[in-house]
Every structure is written in structure tokens, then in C-alpha cells.
Amino acid sequence: MSNARLLAAEGVESHVRAFFEGHSVEVVDYDLGTERREALPDLRVLVVGPGPRSDCWAYVTAGCWASMEKNGHGLEFVMTAHVRDQRFIDLMAMIAYYHCGGHRLDLQHSMPIGEPWVPGSTCDHLLISLPYLHGPDLEHCPLPQGRARIVWTLPVTTAEIEFRRRHGHEALERLLDEAAIIPTDPFRGSVV
């Protein structure tokens, strides 16, 4: 790992640990394999256990910013789930590779998972949104050579993605808010 990449990953980890003070934080080094490693050579997934800030698990990438930053700005991703499961670590690696491997993501974008979020779930896409569950204190991550923005990957249904395409991102977010969805519930019904 180059010094700049190491400093960026350590900066994200330090920020996440400070934000989630009182929570356990496990660092999982994730090797994408020989054919994908070049796009994202130093990926880590930070696995944050339940604690005083949240009773859910959070999964945060560290390594996307170093691979994709422009003028000191870039993204990392957070997903919130109801349990600790390797499935969510793998999904974070999938999101990171999708972003760094040629499909640059940003706010209001989405990504197809290609299968249910978890077996039996109707959520099969991830919507890139502001991290509403955690707020701007997690979102804005200062780094030695710039700033990472930690954005939320919210599991949504195909029908919700189709609604967003027709009516816009804000309209979908409004529906999700009005329905008071529990974003960590993999078996929640579609809002459309």
C-alpha cells in the first residue's frame, strides 16, 4: 500500500472510529482477486457493531477515495444492516469495485445487485443517498489530502428504481420517508 493510500485508509478508519465511539470496529482487508485488484488494490471494509449511537451494524468502505479521488474529493460508502454477516462485507466490496471499476457512483445513482439483498428480500438494488441514519458528522470525513464523503447505500426494490426513473430521486425519497420504512429490514415491502 502506498503511503498516500495508507494515510487515506487510516484517515477513514480514524473518522469512523471517532464517530462510532463506544462501538466495536473490525477492519476486514478485502482482496478482490487478481483480475479486479488493480481497480481497488487496498480495499478495507470497516464492520461497526451495535452500540450507543445505533443498535444496527454498519459496514463502511475504506479505499475507494484513494483510488478515485479528484482534487482531493471522493466517496466512501456505508451500508446499515440488522446483523453482522459476511454477505454485507461482500456487498460493500461489490459496491466499491462497481464504483472504482468503471461505473463511478454519486448521490442519486443506483446499482443493481443482481440478486436479493438477502435471500427472500425484494430489495435488489442499492440507492446512493445521504447517510440519513448517521447524519453529516459521518458523511464529511476529513483526510490528510482532501475530504471523503461517506454516502449511504440503501437497499431498494426494482419497482422503486423504476418509480425514481419516472418521477425523480426526490419523489422516491419522499415516498420512502412517508412510508417510514425501516431501512435495515430486508423484508420490507416496496413503497410503490
Short mmCIF file of N, CA and C in Angstrom, two decimals:
data_model
loop_
_atom_site.label_atom_id
_atom_site.label_comp_id
_atom_site.label_asym_id
_atom_site.label_seq_id
_atom_site.Cartn_x
_atom_site.Cartn_y
_atom_site.Cartn_z
N MET A 1 0.85 -1.17 0.00
CA MET A 1 0.00 0.00 0.00
C MET A 1 0.90 1.23 0.00
N SER A 2 0.65 2.13 -0.94
CA SER A 2 1.44 3.35 -0.98
C SER A 2 1.16 4.19 0.26
N ASN A 3 2.07 5.10 0.57
CA ASN A 3 1.92 5.94 1.75
C ASN A 3 0.64 6.78 1.69
N ALA A 4 0.34 7.37 0.51
CA ALA A 4 -0.87 8.20 0.38
C ALA A 4 -2.13 7.35 0.57
N ARG A 5 -2.13 6.16 -0.02
CA ARG A 5 -3.30 5.26 0.13
C ARG A 5 -3.47 4.85 1.59
N LEU A 6 -2.34 4.53 2.22
CA LEU A 6 -2.37 4.12 3.62
C LEU A 6 -2.90 5.24 4.50
N LEU A 7 -2.41 6.46 4.27
CA LEU A 7 -2.89 7.61 5.06
C LEU A 7 -4.38 7.85 4.86
N ALA A 8 -4.86 7.69 3.61
CA ALA A 8 -6.29 7.89 3.33
C ALA A 8 -7.12 6.82 4.04
N ALA A 9 -6.72 5.55 3.92
CA ALA A 9 -7.47 4.47 4.57
C ALA A 9 -7.46 4.64 6.09
N GLU A 10 -6.31 5.01 6.63
CA GLU A 10 -6.23 5.24 8.08
C GLU A 10 -7.08 6.44 8.49
N GLY A 11 -7.15 7.46 7.63
CA GLY A 11 -7.99 8.63 7.92
C GLY A 11 -9.46 8.26 7.96
N VAL A 12 -9.91 7.43 7.02
CA VAL A 12 -11.31 6.98 7.02
C VAL A 12 -11.57 6.15 8.27
N GLU A 13 -10.66 5.23 8.56
CA GLU A 13 -10.84 4.38 9.74
C GLU A 13 -10.89 5.21 11.02
N SER A 14 -10.00 6.17 11.15
CA SER A 14 -9.98 7.04 12.33
C SER A 14 -11.29 7.81 12.47
N HIS A 15 -11.78 8.33 11.35
CA HIS A 15 -13.04 9.09 11.34
C HIS A 15 -14.20 8.19 11.77
N VAL A 16 -14.26 6.99 11.23
CA VAL A 16 -15.35 6.06 11.57
C VAL A 16 -15.26 5.66 13.04
N ARG A 17 -14.06 5.38 13.51
CA ARG A 17 -13.91 5.02 14.94
C ARG A 17 -14.34 6.17 15.85
N ALA A 18 -13.98 7.39 15.50
CA ALA A 18 -14.37 8.55 16.33
C ALA A 18 -15.88 8.74 16.30
N PHE A 19 -16.49 8.62 15.11
CA PHE A 19 -17.93 8.80 15.00
C PHE A 19 -18.66 7.73 15.81
N PHE A 20 -18.20 6.49 15.69
CA PHE A 20 -18.85 5.37 16.38
C PHE A 20 -18.15 5.03 17.70
N GLU A 21 -17.74 6.05 18.43
CA GLU A 21 -17.08 5.82 19.71
C GLU A 21 -17.98 4.96 20.60
N GLY A 22 -17.40 3.95 21.24
CA GLY A 22 -18.16 3.05 22.09
C GLY A 22 -18.67 1.81 21.35
N HIS A 23 -18.44 1.75 20.04
CA HIS A 23 -18.82 0.59 19.23
C HIS A 23 -17.55 -0.21 18.91
N SER A 24 -17.70 -1.50 18.71
CA SER A 24 -16.58 -2.28 18.20
C SER A 24 -16.41 -1.98 16.72
N VAL A 25 -15.17 -1.90 16.25
CA VAL A 25 -14.88 -1.69 14.83
C VAL A 25 -13.85 -2.73 14.41
N GLU A 26 -14.26 -3.59 13.50
CA GLU A 26 -13.38 -4.62 12.95
C GLU A 26 -12.94 -4.17 11.56
N VAL A 27 -11.65 -4.30 11.25
CA VAL A 27 -11.14 -3.96 9.93
C VAL A 27 -10.94 -5.24 9.15
N VAL A 28 -11.64 -5.35 8.02
CA VAL A 28 -11.52 -6.53 7.17
C VAL A 28 -10.81 -6.10 5.88
N ASP A 29 -9.59 -6.60 5.69
CA ASP A 29 -8.88 -6.36 4.42
C ASP A 29 -9.54 -7.25 3.38
N TYR A 30 -9.93 -6.66 2.25
CA TYR A 30 -10.68 -7.41 1.25
C TYR A 30 -9.90 -7.47 -0.05
N ASP A 31 -9.52 -8.65 -0.45
CA ASP A 31 -8.80 -8.84 -1.70
C ASP A 31 -9.81 -9.18 -2.78
N LEU A 32 -9.93 -8.33 -3.78
CA LEU A 32 -10.88 -8.53 -4.86
C LEU A 32 -10.44 -9.59 -5.86
N GLY A 33 -9.23 -10.12 -5.72
CA GLY A 33 -8.74 -11.13 -6.64
C GLY A 33 -7.88 -10.52 -7.73
N THR A 34 -7.14 -11.35 -8.41
CA THR A 34 -6.14 -10.87 -9.36
C THR A 34 -6.71 -10.04 -10.50
N GLU A 35 -7.89 -10.37 -11.01
CA GLU A 35 -8.44 -9.64 -12.15
C GLU A 35 -9.05 -8.29 -11.77
N ARG A 36 -9.39 -8.11 -10.51
CA ARG A 36 -10.05 -6.87 -10.08
C ARG A 36 -9.20 -6.01 -9.16
N ARG A 37 -8.14 -6.57 -8.65
CA ARG A 37 -7.32 -5.89 -7.64
C ARG A 37 -6.77 -4.56 -8.14
N GLU A 38 -6.44 -4.46 -9.41
CA GLU A 38 -5.85 -3.24 -9.94
C GLU A 38 -6.77 -2.02 -9.77
N ALA A 39 -8.08 -2.21 -9.91
CA ALA A 39 -9.03 -1.11 -9.78
C ALA A 39 -9.11 -0.59 -8.34
N LEU A 40 -8.86 -1.46 -7.39
CA LEU A 40 -9.04 -1.12 -5.98
C LEU A 40 -8.07 -1.97 -5.14
N PRO A 41 -6.78 -1.63 -5.16
CA PRO A 41 -5.78 -2.52 -4.58
C PRO A 41 -5.80 -2.63 -3.05
N ASP A 42 -6.35 -1.66 -2.37
CA ASP A 42 -6.21 -1.62 -0.91
C ASP A 42 -7.55 -1.53 -0.19
N LEU A 43 -8.52 -2.27 -0.63
CA LEU A 43 -9.86 -2.17 -0.04
C LEU A 43 -9.91 -2.77 1.36
N ARG A 44 -10.53 -2.00 2.23
CA ARG A 44 -10.86 -2.47 3.58
C ARG A 44 -12.36 -2.23 3.77
N VAL A 45 -12.98 -3.09 4.56
CA VAL A 45 -14.36 -2.86 4.98
C VAL A 45 -14.33 -2.78 6.50
N LEU A 46 -14.83 -1.67 7.01
CA LEU A 46 -14.91 -1.48 8.46
C LEU A 46 -16.28 -1.98 8.92
N VAL A 47 -16.27 -2.93 9.83
CA VAL A 47 -17.51 -3.52 10.34
C VAL A 47 -17.74 -2.98 11.74
N VAL A 48 -18.78 -2.16 11.87
CA VAL A 48 -19.07 -1.47 13.13
C VAL A 48 -20.23 -2.17 13.82
N GLY A 49 -20.00 -2.63 15.04
CA GLY A 49 -21.04 -3.31 15.80
C GLY A 49 -22.02 -2.34 16.43
N PRO A 50 -23.14 -2.87 16.92
CA PRO A 50 -24.12 -2.02 17.62
C PRO A 50 -23.49 -1.36 18.85
N GLY A 51 -24.03 -0.23 19.23
CA GLY A 51 -23.51 0.49 20.40
C GLY A 51 -24.37 1.69 20.72
N PRO A 52 -23.77 2.67 21.40
CA PRO A 52 -24.55 3.82 21.87
C PRO A 52 -25.18 4.66 20.76
N ARG A 53 -24.57 4.72 19.59
CA ARG A 53 -25.08 5.56 18.51
C ARG A 53 -26.16 4.86 17.69
N SER A 54 -26.08 3.54 17.60
CA SER A 54 -27.02 2.78 16.77
C SER A 54 -27.07 1.34 17.24
N ASP A 55 -28.27 0.75 17.17
CA ASP A 55 -28.39 -0.66 17.54
C ASP A 55 -28.23 -1.58 16.33
N CYS A 56 -27.80 -1.01 15.21
CA CYS A 56 -27.60 -1.78 13.98
C CYS A 56 -26.10 -1.93 13.69
N TRP A 57 -25.80 -2.72 12.69
CA TRP A 57 -24.44 -2.88 12.20
C TRP A 57 -24.22 -1.91 11.05
N ALA A 58 -23.03 -1.37 10.96
CA ALA A 58 -22.67 -0.50 9.84
C ALA A 58 -21.44 -1.10 9.16
N TYR A 59 -21.44 -1.01 7.85
CA TYR A 59 -20.33 -1.50 7.03
C TYR A 59 -19.85 -0.32 6.19
N VAL A 60 -18.57 0.03 6.33
CA VAL A 60 -18.04 1.23 5.67
C VAL A 60 -16.80 0.85 4.85
N THR A 61 -16.77 1.31 3.60
CA THR A 61 -15.58 1.07 2.79
C THR A 61 -14.46 2.02 3.18
N ALA A 62 -13.24 1.57 2.99
CA ALA A 62 -12.05 2.42 3.11
C ALA A 62 -11.12 1.98 1.99
N GLY A 63 -10.89 2.87 1.04
CA GLY A 63 -10.05 2.55 -0.10
C GLY A 63 -10.56 3.12 -1.40
N CYS A 64 -11.86 3.41 -1.47
CA CYS A 64 -12.44 3.99 -2.69
C CYS A 64 -11.88 5.38 -2.94
N TRP A 65 -11.83 6.20 -1.89
CA TRP A 65 -11.33 7.57 -2.05
C TRP A 65 -9.95 7.57 -2.67
N ALA A 66 -9.05 6.72 -2.16
CA ALA A 66 -7.67 6.70 -2.65
C ALA A 66 -7.58 6.27 -4.11
N SER A 67 -8.52 5.46 -4.57
CA SER A 67 -8.50 5.00 -5.96
C SER A 67 -9.17 5.97 -6.92
N MET A 68 -10.11 6.77 -6.43
CA MET A 68 -10.95 7.56 -7.32
C MET A 68 -10.96 9.06 -7.06
N GLU A 69 -10.23 9.55 -6.08
CA GLU A 69 -10.33 10.97 -5.72
C GLU A 69 -9.92 11.87 -6.87
N LYS A 70 -10.61 13.00 -6.94
CA LYS A 70 -10.27 14.06 -7.89
C LYS A 70 -10.18 15.36 -7.10
N ASN A 71 -9.04 16.01 -7.22
CA ASN A 71 -8.80 17.27 -6.50
C ASN A 71 -9.05 17.13 -5.00
N GLY A 72 -8.72 15.96 -4.44
CA GLY A 72 -8.86 15.75 -3.00
C GLY A 72 -10.24 15.35 -2.54
N HIS A 73 -11.17 15.16 -3.47
CA HIS A 73 -12.54 14.79 -3.09
C HIS A 73 -12.90 13.44 -3.69
N GLY A 74 -13.61 12.64 -2.92
CA GLY A 74 -14.04 11.32 -3.38
C GLY A 74 -15.03 10.73 -2.41
N LEU A 75 -15.46 9.52 -2.73
CA LEU A 75 -16.50 8.87 -1.95
C LEU A 75 -16.00 7.63 -1.22
N GLU A 76 -16.65 7.33 -0.13
CA GLU A 76 -16.66 6.02 0.53
C GLU A 76 -18.13 5.71 0.75
N PHE A 77 -18.44 4.47 1.10
CA PHE A 77 -19.83 4.03 1.18
C PHE A 77 -20.12 3.38 2.53
N VAL A 78 -21.35 3.57 3.01
CA VAL A 78 -21.80 2.94 4.25
C VAL A 78 -23.12 2.20 3.97
N MET A 79 -23.24 1.03 4.54
CA MET A 79 -24.50 0.27 4.50
C MET A 79 -24.84 -0.08 5.94
N THR A 80 -26.09 -0.01 6.27
CA THR A 80 -26.54 -0.34 7.61
C THR A 80 -27.41 -1.59 7.52
N ALA A 81 -27.17 -2.53 8.42
CA ALA A 81 -27.88 -3.81 8.37
C ALA A 81 -28.27 -4.26 9.77
N HIS A 82 -29.15 -5.23 9.80
CA HIS A 82 -29.71 -5.72 11.06
C HIS A 82 -28.81 -6.72 11.77
N VAL A 83 -27.83 -7.30 11.07
CA VAL A 83 -26.96 -8.32 11.66
C VAL A 83 -25.55 -8.17 11.09
N ARG A 84 -24.61 -8.86 11.72
CA ARG A 84 -23.26 -8.96 11.16
C ARG A 84 -23.26 -10.20 10.28
N ASP A 85 -22.90 -10.00 9.02
CA ASP A 85 -22.92 -11.12 8.09
C ASP A 85 -21.87 -10.87 7.00
N GLN A 86 -21.18 -11.91 6.60
CA GLN A 86 -20.20 -11.80 5.52
C GLN A 86 -20.85 -11.27 4.25
N ARG A 87 -22.14 -11.56 4.07
CA ARG A 87 -22.87 -11.09 2.88
C ARG A 87 -22.73 -9.57 2.72
N PHE A 88 -22.82 -8.83 3.81
CA PHE A 88 -22.76 -7.37 3.73
C PHE A 88 -21.33 -6.88 3.46
N ILE A 89 -20.34 -7.59 3.97
CA ILE A 89 -18.95 -7.26 3.64
C ILE A 89 -18.74 -7.46 2.14
N ASP A 90 -19.24 -8.58 1.62
CA ASP A 90 -19.12 -8.86 0.18
C ASP A 90 -19.85 -7.81 -0.65
N LEU A 91 -21.02 -7.37 -0.20
CA LEU A 91 -21.76 -6.32 -0.93
C LEU A 91 -20.99 -5.01 -0.94
N MET A 92 -20.34 -4.69 0.15
CA MET A 92 -19.55 -3.45 0.18
C MET A 92 -18.38 -3.55 -0.80
N ALA A 93 -17.78 -4.72 -0.89
CA ALA A 93 -16.71 -4.92 -1.87
C ALA A 93 -17.27 -4.80 -3.29
N MET A 94 -18.49 -5.30 -3.51
CA MET A 94 -19.13 -5.20 -4.83
C MET A 94 -19.38 -3.74 -5.19
N ILE A 95 -19.88 -2.98 -4.23
CA ILE A 95 -20.14 -1.55 -4.46
C ILE A 95 -18.83 -0.83 -4.77
N ALA A 96 -17.81 -1.13 -3.98
CA ALA A 96 -16.51 -0.47 -4.16
C ALA A 96 -15.95 -0.77 -5.55
N TYR A 97 -16.02 -2.03 -5.97
CA TYR A 97 -15.49 -2.38 -7.28
C TYR A 97 -16.33 -1.76 -8.40
N TYR A 98 -17.64 -1.77 -8.25
CA TYR A 98 -18.52 -1.16 -9.24
C TYR A 98 -18.14 0.30 -9.44
N HIS A 99 -17.94 1.01 -8.32
CA HIS A 99 -17.58 2.43 -8.34
C HIS A 99 -16.19 2.65 -8.94
N CYS A 100 -15.21 1.88 -8.51
CA CYS A 100 -13.83 2.10 -8.92
C CYS A 100 -13.48 1.37 -10.22
N GLY A 101 -14.33 0.46 -10.64
CA GLY A 101 -14.03 -0.35 -11.82
C GLY A 101 -14.71 0.13 -13.09
N GLY A 102 -15.22 1.35 -13.10
CA GLY A 102 -15.75 1.90 -14.34
C GLY A 102 -17.17 2.42 -14.30
N HIS A 103 -17.84 2.32 -13.17
CA HIS A 103 -19.22 2.82 -13.05
C HIS A 103 -19.29 3.84 -11.92
N ARG A 104 -18.57 4.92 -12.05
CA ARG A 104 -18.47 5.91 -10.97
C ARG A 104 -19.85 6.26 -10.41
N LEU A 105 -20.01 6.02 -9.13
CA LEU A 105 -21.27 6.32 -8.45
C LEU A 105 -21.22 7.70 -7.82
N ASP A 106 -22.40 8.26 -7.57
CA ASP A 106 -22.52 9.52 -6.86
C ASP A 106 -23.91 9.56 -6.24
N LEU A 107 -24.21 10.62 -5.52
CA LEU A 107 -25.55 10.78 -4.94
C LEU A 107 -26.60 10.65 -6.04
N GLN A 108 -27.70 10.03 -5.72
CA GLN A 108 -28.87 9.83 -6.58
C GLN A 108 -28.63 8.78 -7.66
N HIS A 109 -27.50 8.09 -7.63
CA HIS A 109 -27.28 6.97 -8.54
C HIS A 109 -27.80 5.70 -7.89
N SER A 110 -27.83 4.64 -8.67
CA SER A 110 -28.21 3.34 -8.13
C SER A 110 -27.35 2.26 -8.75
N MET A 111 -27.36 1.11 -8.13
CA MET A 111 -26.58 -0.02 -8.60
C MET A 111 -27.42 -1.27 -8.46
N PRO A 112 -27.56 -2.07 -9.52
CA PRO A 112 -28.26 -3.34 -9.39
C PRO A 112 -27.37 -4.34 -8.64
N ILE A 113 -27.96 -5.08 -7.74
CA ILE A 113 -27.21 -6.11 -7.03
C ILE A 113 -27.16 -7.39 -7.86
N GLY A 114 -28.23 -7.64 -8.63
CA GLY A 114 -28.29 -8.85 -9.44
C GLY A 114 -28.92 -10.02 -8.72
N GLU A 115 -29.32 -9.79 -7.49
CA GLU A 115 -29.98 -10.81 -6.66
C GLU A 115 -30.57 -10.09 -5.46
N PRO A 116 -31.38 -10.76 -4.66
CA PRO A 116 -31.92 -10.10 -3.46
C PRO A 116 -30.80 -9.65 -2.50
N TRP A 117 -31.08 -8.56 -1.79
CA TRP A 117 -30.14 -8.05 -0.79
C TRP A 117 -29.74 -9.17 0.17
N VAL A 118 -30.73 -9.87 0.66
CA VAL A 118 -30.56 -11.13 1.41
C VAL A 118 -31.60 -12.09 0.84
N PRO A 119 -31.40 -13.40 0.98
CA PRO A 119 -32.39 -14.34 0.45
C PRO A 119 -33.81 -14.02 0.95
N GLY A 120 -34.74 -13.94 0.01
CA GLY A 120 -36.13 -13.65 0.34
C GLY A 120 -36.51 -12.19 0.32
N SER A 121 -35.53 -11.29 0.16
CA SER A 121 -35.81 -9.86 0.12
C SER A 121 -36.22 -9.45 -1.29
N THR A 122 -37.11 -8.45 -1.38
CA THR A 122 -37.45 -7.90 -2.70
C THR A 122 -36.51 -6.75 -3.07
N CYS A 123 -35.65 -6.33 -2.16
CA CYS A 123 -34.67 -5.28 -2.44
C CYS A 123 -33.52 -5.90 -3.25
N ASP A 124 -33.34 -5.39 -4.48
CA ASP A 124 -32.31 -5.95 -5.35
C ASP A 124 -31.47 -4.87 -6.03
N HIS A 125 -31.57 -3.64 -5.53
CA HIS A 125 -30.77 -2.52 -5.99
C HIS A 125 -30.28 -1.75 -4.77
N LEU A 126 -29.25 -0.95 -4.97
CA LEU A 126 -28.77 -0.05 -3.92
C LEU A 126 -28.88 1.37 -4.43
N LEU A 127 -29.50 2.22 -3.64
CA LEU A 127 -29.69 3.62 -3.96
C LEU A 127 -28.63 4.42 -3.20
N ILE A 128 -27.91 5.27 -3.91
CA ILE A 128 -26.87 6.08 -3.27
C ILE A 128 -27.52 7.38 -2.78
N SER A 129 -27.45 7.59 -1.48
CA SER A 129 -28.17 8.68 -0.85
C SER A 129 -27.31 9.29 0.26
N LEU A 130 -27.80 10.36 0.83
CA LEU A 130 -27.16 10.93 2.01
C LEU A 130 -27.31 9.94 3.16
N PRO A 131 -26.36 9.88 4.07
CA PRO A 131 -26.44 8.92 5.18
C PRO A 131 -27.38 9.39 6.29
N TYR A 132 -28.68 9.39 5.97
CA TYR A 132 -29.69 9.93 6.90
C TYR A 132 -29.65 9.28 8.27
N LEU A 133 -29.34 7.99 8.34
CA LEU A 133 -29.32 7.33 9.64
C LEU A 133 -28.19 7.83 10.54
N HIS A 134 -27.15 8.38 9.93
CA HIS A 134 -25.98 8.78 10.69
C HIS A 134 -25.70 10.28 10.64
N GLY A 135 -26.16 10.95 9.61
CA GLY A 135 -26.04 12.40 9.53
C GLY A 135 -24.73 12.90 8.97
N PRO A 136 -24.61 14.24 8.91
CA PRO A 136 -23.44 14.86 8.28
C PRO A 136 -22.14 14.64 9.04
N ASP A 137 -22.21 14.32 10.33
CA ASP A 137 -20.97 14.10 11.07
C ASP A 137 -20.24 12.85 10.58
N LEU A 138 -20.95 11.85 10.10
CA LEU A 138 -20.30 10.69 9.47
C LEU A 138 -19.99 11.01 8.01
N GLU A 139 -20.92 11.67 7.35
CA GLU A 139 -20.79 11.95 5.91
C GLU A 139 -19.51 12.69 5.56
N HIS A 140 -19.14 13.69 6.32
CA HIS A 140 -18.00 14.55 5.99
C HIS A 140 -16.75 14.06 6.73
N CYS A 141 -15.85 13.44 5.97
CA CYS A 141 -14.67 12.79 6.53
C CYS A 141 -13.41 13.51 6.05
N PRO A 142 -12.79 14.31 6.91
CA PRO A 142 -11.55 14.99 6.51
C PRO A 142 -10.40 13.99 6.41
N LEU A 143 -9.59 14.17 5.38
CA LEU A 143 -8.42 13.31 5.17
C LEU A 143 -7.18 14.18 5.02
N PRO A 144 -6.00 13.61 5.20
CA PRO A 144 -4.77 14.41 5.08
C PRO A 144 -4.64 15.13 3.73
N GLN A 145 -5.15 14.52 2.66
CA GLN A 145 -5.00 15.13 1.34
C GLN A 145 -6.34 15.52 0.71
N GLY A 146 -7.35 15.79 1.55
CA GLY A 146 -8.65 16.19 1.00
C GLY A 146 -9.79 15.83 1.91
N ARG A 147 -10.86 15.35 1.29
CA ARG A 147 -12.08 15.04 2.05
C ARG A 147 -12.82 13.92 1.36
N ALA A 148 -13.24 12.94 2.15
CA ALA A 148 -14.11 11.88 1.63
C ALA A 148 -15.53 12.19 2.06
N ARG A 149 -16.44 11.85 1.21
CA ARG A 149 -17.86 11.95 1.54
C ARG A 149 -18.37 10.52 1.68
N ILE A 150 -18.86 10.17 2.86
CA ILE A 150 -19.37 8.82 3.09
C ILE A 150 -20.86 8.85 2.80
N VAL A 151 -21.26 8.14 1.74
CA VAL A 151 -22.66 8.13 1.30
C VAL A 151 -23.29 6.77 1.60
N TRP A 152 -24.59 6.79 1.72
CA TRP A 152 -25.38 5.63 2.13
C TRP A 152 -25.75 4.80 0.91
N THR A 153 -25.67 3.50 1.07
CA THR A 153 -26.16 2.56 0.05
C THR A 153 -27.41 1.90 0.63
N LEU A 154 -28.55 2.42 0.23
CA LEU A 154 -29.84 1.98 0.76
C LEU A 154 -30.44 0.91 -0.15
N PRO A 155 -30.72 -0.29 0.37
CA PRO A 155 -31.36 -1.32 -0.44
C PRO A 155 -32.79 -0.92 -0.81
N VAL A 156 -33.09 -1.02 -2.10
CA VAL A 156 -34.41 -0.68 -2.63
C VAL A 156 -34.84 -1.74 -3.63
N THR A 157 -36.11 -1.66 -4.03
CA THR A 157 -36.67 -2.64 -4.95
C THR A 157 -36.58 -2.15 -6.40
N THR A 158 -36.75 -3.07 -7.33
CA THR A 158 -36.78 -2.71 -8.75
C THR A 158 -37.91 -1.72 -9.02
N ALA A 159 -39.07 -1.95 -8.41
CA ALA A 159 -40.22 -1.04 -8.60
C ALA A 159 -39.88 0.36 -8.12
N GLU A 160 -39.15 0.47 -7.01
CA GLU A 160 -38.76 1.79 -6.50
C GLU A 160 -37.78 2.47 -7.45
N ILE A 161 -36.87 1.72 -8.04
CA ILE A 161 -35.93 2.28 -9.02
C ILE A 161 -36.69 2.76 -10.26
N GLU A 162 -37.67 1.97 -10.72
CA GLU A 162 -38.48 2.38 -11.87
C GLU A 162 -39.26 3.66 -11.56
N PHE A 163 -39.82 3.75 -10.36
CA PHE A 163 -40.52 4.97 -9.93
C PHE A 163 -39.56 6.16 -9.96
N ARG A 164 -38.36 5.96 -9.45
CA ARG A 164 -37.36 7.04 -9.44
C ARG A 164 -37.02 7.50 -10.86
N ARG A 165 -36.92 6.57 -11.78
CA ARG A 165 -36.61 6.93 -13.16
C ARG A 165 -37.72 7.79 -13.77
N ARG A 166 -38.96 7.52 -13.40
CA ARG A 166 -40.09 8.27 -13.94
C ARG A 166 -40.34 9.59 -13.21
N HIS A 167 -40.17 9.60 -11.90
CA HIS A 167 -40.59 10.75 -11.08
C HIS A 167 -39.44 11.49 -10.39
N GLY A 168 -38.24 10.95 -10.44
CA GLY A 168 -37.10 11.62 -9.84
C GLY A 168 -36.71 11.08 -8.47
N HIS A 169 -35.48 11.34 -8.12
CA HIS A 169 -34.91 10.86 -6.86
C HIS A 169 -35.64 11.42 -5.64
N GLU A 170 -35.91 12.73 -5.68
CA GLU A 170 -36.57 13.37 -4.53
C GLU A 170 -37.95 12.78 -4.28
N ALA A 171 -38.67 12.47 -5.35
CA ALA A 171 -40.00 11.87 -5.20
C ALA A 171 -39.91 10.51 -4.52
N LEU A 172 -38.90 9.72 -4.90
CA LEU A 172 -38.73 8.41 -4.26
C LEU A 172 -38.35 8.59 -2.80
N GLU A 173 -37.42 9.47 -2.51
CA GLU A 173 -37.03 9.68 -1.11
C GLU A 173 -38.21 10.14 -0.27
N ARG A 174 -39.06 10.97 -0.85
CA ARG A 174 -40.26 11.42 -0.13
C ARG A 174 -41.17 10.24 0.19
N LEU A 175 -41.39 9.35 -0.79
CA LEU A 175 -42.21 8.16 -0.55
C LEU A 175 -41.61 7.26 0.53
N LEU A 176 -40.31 7.05 0.47
CA LEU A 176 -39.66 6.22 1.48
C LEU A 176 -39.82 6.84 2.87
N ASP A 177 -39.71 8.16 2.95
CA ASP A 177 -39.86 8.86 4.21
C ASP A 177 -41.30 8.79 4.72
N GLU A 178 -42.26 9.03 3.82
CA GLU A 178 -43.67 8.98 4.20
C GLU A 178 -44.08 7.60 4.66
N ALA A 179 -43.51 6.56 4.06
CA ALA A 179 -43.83 5.19 4.45
C ALA A 179 -43.11 4.78 5.73
N ALA A 180 -42.21 5.64 6.21
CA ALA A 180 -41.44 5.38 7.42
C ALA A 180 -40.80 3.99 7.39
N ILE A 181 -40.13 3.69 6.26
CA ILE A 181 -39.50 2.38 6.13
C ILE A 181 -38.45 2.18 7.22
N ILE A 182 -38.22 0.94 7.54
CA ILE A 182 -37.10 0.57 8.39
C ILE A 182 -36.01 0.11 7.42
N PRO A 183 -35.00 0.95 7.18
CA PRO A 183 -34.05 0.66 6.12
C PRO A 183 -33.21 -0.58 6.33
N THR A 184 -33.17 -1.08 7.55
CA THR A 184 -32.40 -2.30 7.82
C THR A 184 -33.27 -3.55 7.71
N ASP A 185 -34.55 -3.39 7.42
CA ASP A 185 -35.46 -4.55 7.29
C ASP A 185 -35.37 -5.10 5.87
N PRO A 186 -34.73 -6.25 5.68
CA PRO A 186 -34.57 -6.77 4.33
C PRO A 186 -35.90 -7.25 3.72
N PHE A 187 -36.92 -7.41 4.54
CA PHE A 187 -38.20 -7.94 4.05
C PHE A 187 -39.29 -6.88 4.00
N ARG A 188 -38.89 -5.62 4.06
CA ARG A 188 -39.87 -4.55 3.96
C ARG A 188 -40.53 -4.59 2.59
N GLY A 189 -41.77 -4.14 2.54
CA GLY A 189 -42.49 -4.07 1.28
C GLY A 189 -42.04 -2.88 0.46
N SER A 190 -42.24 -2.95 -0.83
CA SER A 190 -41.95 -1.84 -1.71
C SER A 190 -42.94 -0.70 -1.42
N VAL A 191 -42.49 0.55 -1.54
CA VAL A 191 -43.38 1.69 -1.29
C VAL A 191 -44.18 2.07 -2.51
N VAL A 192 -43.95 1.41 -3.64
CA VAL A 192 -44.73 1.68 -4.87
C VAL A 192 -45.28 0.38 -5.42
#
